[in-house]
Amino acid sequence: MKKLILFLLTLTLLCMASVGFAAKELYYPYQKYVAEDEDYQLLAQEVSQEERARLPKVAVMYINNAQVDFYKDVDEEIMDNFKRVLEPHQYQFIDGRPYVEALAEMGIEDIVTAERADILDIYENSDIDYVIFLQLEPMLRKDKVTTFTKGKEVTAIAPFKILDVKRRKALYNGRITRVGDKSKAFFKMGNKSVTLEAVEMINEKVTFEIQKRLPRTKYNAGKQTSTRVTLPLILK
């Protein structure tokens, strides 16, 4: 009887673990925070089909390798920022995950090491105008202790690219590094708030470069159609 009970308990735990792994596997940041965001989708529906056809399509290839337990909170911060800067009246925000998978099928698992040509090649026969690539590297954490305070320092590193598909050139190619730093008197501090502070600073740099460098028009060969006008953007 005891063996039967142990067997049933083990089977139940295995089933629960399988469901948990499946749920995590089916979780996609774009799907959860963009496609299922009713406010964002309602805003997008305000744009007529004719107007949308004139807007540039921007594929966002986002990879979260931050290696933190609260990875969904990090994803939400990143996706919320992309929704603000890729506002539906100016751009068509496209999920770049299928293109990440296409690179993986080519044997390129780490996109940071991919050549620009490799990334652009997978978009060659698509209707994508621009590509944004952002990858969060593992967070570097450090405890800080003084006589009266305890704190944490978190360094966030994010390779970041903006590519022009039609003209096959980079509009921006860099590596963003920001440090979150918080201390409290006589209280323990978790990693989450400090990490999200660093992520917010990454977002500020991403926003600045997109506003500065990403054209708001499609590129037509032989015509100078791209004009860049930076408008104020309110970040939360």
Short mmCIF file of C-alpha atoms in Angstrom, two decimals:
data_model
loop_
_atom_site.label_atom_id
_atom_site.label_comp_id
_atom_site.label_asym_id
_atom_site.label_seq_id
_atom_site.Cartn_x
_atom_site.Cartn_y
_atom_site.Cartn_z
CA MET A 1 0.00 0.00 0.00
CA LYS A 2 2.81 2.37 0.94
CA LYS A 3 4.58 1.58 -2.33
CA LEU A 4 1.40 2.34 -4.26
CA ILE A 5 0.98 5.69 -2.49
CA LEU A 6 4.62 6.60 -3.12
CA PHE A 7 4.20 5.65 -6.76
CA LEU A 8 1.09 7.81 -7.13
CA LEU A 9 2.80 10.78 -5.41
CA THR A 10 5.82 10.45 -7.69
CA LEU A 11 3.57 10.26 -10.75
CA THR A 12 1.68 13.38 -9.62
CA LEU A 13 4.91 15.34 -9.10
CA LEU A 14 6.17 14.31 -12.52
CA CYS A 15 2.93 15.47 -14.13
CA MET A 16 3.11 18.81 -12.32
CA ALA A 17 6.72 19.28 -13.42
CA SER A 18 5.81 18.46 -17.03
CA VAL A 19 2.99 21.02 -16.99
CA GLY A 20 5.33 23.61 -15.52
CA PHE A 21 7.98 23.05 -18.18
CA ALA A 22 5.34 23.15 -20.93
CA ALA A 23 3.92 26.42 -19.62
CA LYS A 24 7.35 28.01 -19.60
CA GLU A 25 8.07 26.69 -23.10
CA LEU A 26 4.88 28.25 -24.44
CA TYR A 27 5.61 31.64 -22.89
CA TYR A 28 6.66 34.29 -25.42
CA PRO A 29 7.23 37.93 -24.34
CA TYR A 30 5.75 39.43 -27.52
CA GLN A 31 2.63 37.27 -27.30
CA LYS A 32 2.03 38.04 -23.63
CA TYR A 33 2.89 41.74 -23.47
CA VAL A 34 2.12 42.97 -26.99
CA ALA A 35 -0.32 40.69 -28.82
CA GLU A 36 -2.41 40.20 -25.66
CA ASP A 37 -2.22 43.83 -24.51
CA GLU A 38 -5.76 45.11 -25.12
CA ASP A 39 -4.85 48.79 -24.75
CA TYR A 40 -2.02 48.52 -27.27
CA GLN A 41 -4.15 46.54 -29.73
CA LEU A 42 -7.01 49.05 -29.44
CA LEU A 43 -4.52 51.82 -30.21
CA ALA A 44 -3.29 49.86 -33.22
CA GLN A 45 -6.87 49.43 -34.47
CA GLU A 46 -7.20 53.21 -34.71
CA VAL A 47 -4.79 53.08 -37.65
CA SER A 48 -6.55 52.46 -40.96
CA GLN A 49 -5.34 49.73 -43.29
CA GLU A 50 -4.30 52.35 -45.84
CA GLU A 51 -2.26 54.25 -43.27
CA ARG A 52 -0.75 51.06 -41.85
CA ALA A 53 0.44 50.02 -45.29
CA ARG A 54 2.57 53.16 -45.40
CA LEU A 55 4.17 52.54 -42.01
CA PRO A 56 7.55 50.80 -41.82
CA LYS A 57 7.60 47.29 -40.41
CA VAL A 58 10.05 46.86 -37.56
CA ALA A 59 10.93 43.35 -36.40
CA VAL A 60 12.20 43.18 -32.81
CA MET A 61 14.49 40.27 -32.02
CA TYR A 62 14.63 40.16 -28.24
CA ILE A 63 16.47 37.58 -26.16
CA ASN A 64 16.47 37.50 -22.38
CA ASN A 65 19.58 35.78 -21.03
CA ALA A 66 19.54 37.79 -17.78
CA GLN A 67 19.33 34.56 -15.75
CA VAL A 68 17.01 35.89 -13.05
CA ASP A 69 13.99 34.21 -11.46
CA PHE A 70 11.78 37.21 -12.22
CA TYR A 71 12.48 37.07 -15.95
CA LYS A 72 8.86 37.87 -16.82
CA ASP A 73 9.09 41.19 -14.98
CA VAL A 74 12.19 42.01 -17.02
CA ASP A 75 10.43 41.01 -20.24
CA GLU A 76 7.47 43.21 -19.36
CA GLU A 77 9.73 46.24 -18.81
CA ILE A 78 11.47 45.69 -22.14
CA MET A 79 8.27 45.07 -24.13
CA ASP A 80 6.45 48.02 -22.54
CA ASN A 81 9.30 50.26 -23.65
CA PHE A 82 9.20 48.92 -27.22
CA LYS A 83 5.43 49.51 -27.32
CA ARG A 84 5.96 53.15 -26.40
CA VAL A 85 8.80 53.90 -28.79
CA LEU A 86 7.29 51.85 -31.65
CA GLU A 87 3.96 53.63 -31.33
CA PRO A 88 1.29 52.11 -33.67
CA HIS A 89 0.70 55.36 -35.53
CA GLN A 90 4.38 55.46 -36.53
CA TYR A 91 5.54 51.84 -36.89
CA GLN A 92 4.30 48.30 -37.31
CA PHE A 93 5.81 46.40 -34.36
CA ILE A 94 6.54 42.85 -35.59
CA ASP A 95 7.53 39.83 -33.52
CA GLY A 96 11.10 38.87 -34.47
CA ARG A 97 11.07 35.50 -32.71
CA PRO A 98 10.49 33.48 -35.94
CA TYR A 99 13.65 35.05 -37.35
CA VAL A 100 15.60 34.14 -34.21
CA GLU A 101 14.46 30.57 -34.76
CA ALA A 102 15.47 30.77 -38.43
CA LEU A 103 19.00 31.74 -37.41
CA ALA A 104 19.08 28.87 -34.93
CA GLU A 105 18.16 26.48 -37.73
CA MET A 106 21.15 27.85 -39.65
CA GLY A 107 23.35 26.91 -36.68
CA ILE A 108 23.58 30.41 -35.22
CA GLU A 109 22.47 29.99 -31.60
CA ASP A 110 24.21 33.10 -30.28
CA ILE A 111 22.99 36.00 -32.42
CA VAL A 112 25.52 38.35 -30.84
CA THR A 113 28.21 36.51 -32.79
CA ALA A 114 26.22 36.51 -36.03
CA GLU A 115 27.48 38.55 -38.94
CA ARG A 116 25.30 41.45 -40.02
CA ALA A 117 24.87 39.78 -43.42
CA ASP A 118 23.55 36.60 -41.76
CA ILE A 119 20.84 38.54 -39.96
CA LEU A 120 19.91 40.58 -43.02
CA ASP A 121 19.83 37.50 -45.25
CA ILE A 122 16.95 35.92 -43.30
CA TYR A 123 14.89 39.07 -43.97
CA GLU A 124 15.79 39.31 -47.66
CA ASN A 125 12.50 37.97 -49.00
CA SER A 126 10.32 39.48 -46.29
CA ASP A 127 8.44 42.78 -46.15
CA ILE A 128 10.35 43.88 -43.02
CA ASP A 129 11.93 47.33 -43.32
CA TYR A 130 14.03 47.53 -40.15
CA VAL A 131 15.33 45.13 -37.52
CA ILE A 132 15.98 45.85 -33.87
CA PHE A 133 18.05 43.32 -31.94
CA LEU A 134 18.36 43.45 -28.15
CA GLN A 135 19.82 40.76 -25.93
CA LEU A 136 20.17 40.94 -22.16
CA GLU A 137 23.31 39.20 -20.96
CA PRO A 138 23.54 37.50 -17.51
CA MET A 139 23.20 40.13 -14.79
CA LEU A 140 26.33 40.79 -12.72
CA ARG A 141 25.39 41.21 -9.05
CA LYS A 142 27.49 42.50 -6.17
CA ASP A 143 26.61 43.07 -2.51
CA LYS A 144 27.61 46.38 -0.92
CA VAL A 145 27.98 46.76 2.83
CA THR A 146 28.94 49.83 4.85
CA THR A 147 28.76 50.57 8.57
CA PHE A 148 25.17 51.74 8.35
CA THR A 149 23.78 50.38 5.09
CA LYS A 150 23.39 47.24 3.03
CA GLY A 151 22.89 47.37 -0.69
CA LYS A 152 23.31 45.75 -4.06
CA GLU A 153 24.83 46.69 -7.38
CA VAL A 154 23.61 45.06 -10.58
CA THR A 155 25.32 45.53 -13.93
CA ALA A 156 23.15 44.98 -17.01
CA ILE A 157 24.82 44.43 -20.38
CA ALA A 158 22.82 44.42 -23.60
CA PRO A 159 24.14 44.09 -27.18
CA PHE A 160 21.89 46.31 -29.29
CA LYS A 161 21.55 46.71 -33.07
CA ILE A 162 19.32 48.64 -35.45
CA LEU A 163 19.53 47.39 -39.03
CA ASP A 164 18.13 48.74 -42.29
CA VAL A 165 16.99 45.69 -44.26
CA LYS A 166 16.40 47.34 -47.64
CA ARG A 167 19.71 49.20 -47.71
CA ARG A 168 21.51 46.36 -45.89
CA LYS A 169 23.31 48.56 -43.43
CA ALA A 170 23.58 49.11 -39.70
CA LEU A 171 21.97 52.22 -38.27
CA TYR A 172 23.34 51.43 -34.81
CA ASN A 173 25.57 48.69 -33.43
CA GLY A 174 26.63 48.85 -29.82
CA ARG A 175 26.79 47.26 -26.39
CA ILE A 176 24.84 49.03 -23.67
CA THR A 177 26.09 48.74 -20.09
CA ARG A 178 24.18 50.23 -17.16
CA VAL A 179 24.53 49.80 -13.39
CA GLY A 180 21.67 49.71 -10.90
CA ASP A 181 22.72 50.66 -7.39
CA LYS A 182 20.57 50.81 -4.27
CA SER A 183 21.26 50.81 -0.54
CA LYS A 184 19.11 50.79 2.59
CA ALA A 185 19.92 51.31 6.24
CA PHE A 186 19.87 48.06 8.23
CA PHE A 187 17.53 46.26 5.84
CA LYS A 188 18.11 43.39 3.47
CA MET A 189 17.59 44.20 -0.19
CA GLY A 190 16.57 41.79 -2.95
CA ASN A 191 17.97 41.66 -6.46
CA LYS A 192 14.69 42.46 -8.23
CA SER A 193 14.36 46.21 -7.63
CA VAL A 194 18.03 46.87 -8.40
CA THR A 195 17.92 44.71 -11.53
CA LEU A 196 14.80 46.46 -12.85
CA GLU A 197 16.48 49.81 -12.21
CA ALA A 198 19.35 48.73 -14.48
CA VAL A 199 16.85 47.49 -17.07
CA GLU A 200 15.08 50.85 -17.01
CA MET A 201 18.39 52.55 -17.81
CA ILE A 202 18.92 50.11 -20.70
CA ASN A 203 15.47 51.10 -21.95
CA GLU A 204 16.36 54.79 -21.81
CA LYS A 205 19.36 54.22 -24.08
CA VAL A 206 17.33 52.00 -26.43
CA THR A 207 14.64 54.69 -26.67
CA PHE A 208 17.18 57.42 -27.35
CA GLU A 209 18.87 55.53 -30.18
CA ILE A 210 15.59 54.44 -31.80
CA GLN A 211 14.22 57.98 -31.75
CA LYS A 212 17.49 59.30 -33.13
CA ARG A 213 18.23 56.72 -35.83
CA LEU A 214 15.13 54.78 -36.89
CA PRO A 215 13.37 56.37 -39.90
CA ARG A 216 9.62 56.77 -39.76
CA THR A 217 9.13 55.96 -43.40
CA LYS A 218 9.73 53.02 -45.68
CA TYR A 219 12.75 53.14 -47.95
CA ASN A 220 12.02 53.38 -51.67
CA ALA A 221 15.00 52.81 -53.94
CA GLY A 222 15.89 55.92 -55.89
CA LYS A 223 13.84 58.21 -53.67
CA GLN A 224 14.87 60.14 -50.61
CA THR A 225 11.81 59.39 -48.48
CA SER A 226 13.22 59.13 -44.98
CA THR A 227 12.99 62.10 -42.67
CA ARG A 228 13.83 61.92 -38.99
CA VAL A 229 11.93 63.99 -36.49
CA THR A 230 12.40 63.25 -32.80
CA LEU A 231 9.34 63.81 -30.66
CA PRO A 232 9.31 63.84 -26.85
CA LEU A 233 8.55 60.45 -25.33
CA ILE A 234 7.24 60.12 -21.82
CA LEU A 235 8.67 57.11 -20.04
CA LYS A 236 6.94 55.63 -17.05
#
